mmCIF file of C-alpha atoms in Angstrom:
data_model
loop_
_atom_site.group_PDB
_atom_site.id
_atom_site.type_symbol
_atom_site.label_atom_id
_atom_site.label_comp_id
_atom_site.label_asym_id
_atom_site.label_seq_id
_atom_site.Cartn_x
_atom_site.Cartn_y
_atom_site.Cartn_z
ATOM 1 C CA MET A 170 14.291 -15.150 -6.943
ATOM 2 C CA THR A 171 11.457 -16.120 -4.629
ATOM 3 C CA ASN A 172 7.611 -16.451 -5.226
ATOM 4 C CA ALA A 173 6.865 -12.998 -3.176
ATOM 5 C CA TYR A 174 5.691 -11.354 -6.227
ATOM 6 C CA PRO A 175 3.059 -13.818 -7.549
ATOM 7 C CA ILE A 176 2.032 -14.586 -3.799
ATOM 8 C CA ALA A 177 1.371 -11.018 -3.434
ATOM 9 C CA TRP A 178 -0.365 -10.408 -6.693
ATOM 10 C CA LEU A 179 -2.819 -13.547 -5.792
ATOM 11 C CA VAL A 180 -3.085 -12.055 -1.964
ATOM 12 C CA ARG A 181 -4.350 -8.815 -3.724
ATOM 13 C CA HIS A 182 -6.667 -10.162 -6.227
ATOM 14 C CA ALA A 183 -8.236 -12.521 -3.601
ATOM 15 C CA LEU A 184 -9.049 -9.625 -1.495
ATOM 16 C CA ASP A 185 -9.912 -7.517 -4.285
ATOM 17 C CA ALA A 186 -7.848 -4.763 -3.322
ATOM 18 C CA PRO A 187 -6.384 -2.014 -5.792
ATOM 19 C CA GLU A 188 -3.931 -3.206 -8.280
ATOM 20 C CA ALA A 189 -1.233 -1.364 -6.505
ATOM 21 C CA ARG A 190 -1.344 -2.505 -3.082
ATOM 22 C CA TRP A 191 0.364 -5.751 -4.295
ATOM 23 C CA LEU A 192 3.632 -3.457 -4.447
ATOM 24 C CA GLY A 193 3.545 -3.185 -0.712
ATOM 25 C CA LEU A 194 2.959 -7.091 0.464
ATOM 26 C CA GLU A 195 6.565 -8.592 1.652
ATOM 27 C CA SER A 196 6.702 -12.330 2.062
ATOM 28 C CA ALA A 197 9.605 -14.657 3.144
ATOM 29 C CA ASN A 198 11.104 -17.363 1.018
ATOM 30 C CA ALA A 199 9.354 -20.575 2.237
ATOM 31 C CA ALA A 200 6.504 -18.875 3.996
ATOM 32 C CA LEU A 201 3.070 -20.387 3.600
ATOM 33 C CA THR A 202 0.031 -18.309 2.256
ATOM 34 C CA ALA A 203 -3.258 -20.087 1.894
ATOM 35 C CA ILE A 204 -6.338 -18.735 0.354
ATOM 36 C CA GLU A 205 -9.603 -20.440 0.713
ATOM 37 C CA TYR A 206 -12.356 -20.300 -2.238
ATOM 38 C CA ARG A 207 -15.578 -21.357 -1.676
ATOM 39 C CA PRO A 208 -18.621 -21.199 -4.058
ATOM 40 C CA GLY A 209 -20.885 -18.379 -3.209
ATOM 41 C CA VAL A 210 -18.872 -16.374 -0.660
ATOM 42 C CA PRO A 211 -15.686 -14.027 -1.025
ATOM 43 C CA PRO A 212 -11.974 -15.631 -0.883
ATOM 44 C CA THR A 213 -10.742 -16.000 2.717
ATOM 45 C CA LEU A 214 -7.149 -15.464 3.467
ATOM 46 C CA VAL A 215 -6.257 -18.136 5.499
ATOM 47 C CA LEU A 216 -2.527 -17.888 5.918
ATOM 48 C CA TYR A 217 -0.281 -15.190 5.065
ATOM 49 C CA ASN A 218 3.565 -15.184 5.209
ATOM 50 C CA ASP A 219 3.213 -17.887 8.199
ATOM 51 C CA MET A 220 7.004 -19.402 9.051
ATOM 52 C CA GLY A 221 5.753 -21.135 11.903
ATOM 53 C CA HIS A 222 7.070 -24.428 10.339
ATOM 54 C CA LEU A 223 10.511 -23.140 10.097
ATOM 55 C CA PRO A 224 12.955 -23.308 13.001
ATOM 56 C CA ALA A 225 13.841 -20.030 14.502
ATOM 57 C CA ASP A 226 17.009 -19.189 12.760
ATOM 58 C CA LEU A 227 15.287 -19.586 9.378
ATOM 59 C CA ARG A 228 12.357 -17.227 9.860
ATOM 60 C CA TRP A 229 13.686 -14.329 8.102
ATOM 61 C CA THR A 230 12.005 -11.893 5.621
ATOM 62 C CA GLY A 231 15.509 -9.802 4.630
ATOM 63 C CA PHE A 232 14.562 -7.203 6.462
ATOM 64 C CA ARG A 233 17.330 -5.260 8.738
ATOM 65 C CA ARG A 234 17.197 -7.236 12.318
ATOM 66 C CA ALA A 235 15.752 -3.985 13.586
ATOM 67 C CA ALA A 236 12.923 -3.780 11.075
ATOM 68 C CA ALA A 237 12.125 -7.338 11.165
ATOM 69 C CA PRO A 238 8.704 -8.019 12.747
#
């Protein structure tokens, strides 16, 4: 199990998207997501599914090679 579902829900909530939208968000294990919360302004999605800190051979979302972004 990864943290993909809780991360997707938090991103959906931060962007105030319809509840069903979290189901289409994919995220990789060990990927970074950052949401900035500041008083008086809506939340900002700073990073989503960022794998830049991982070596290239570990940047994988579980998709087939042909479907990988």
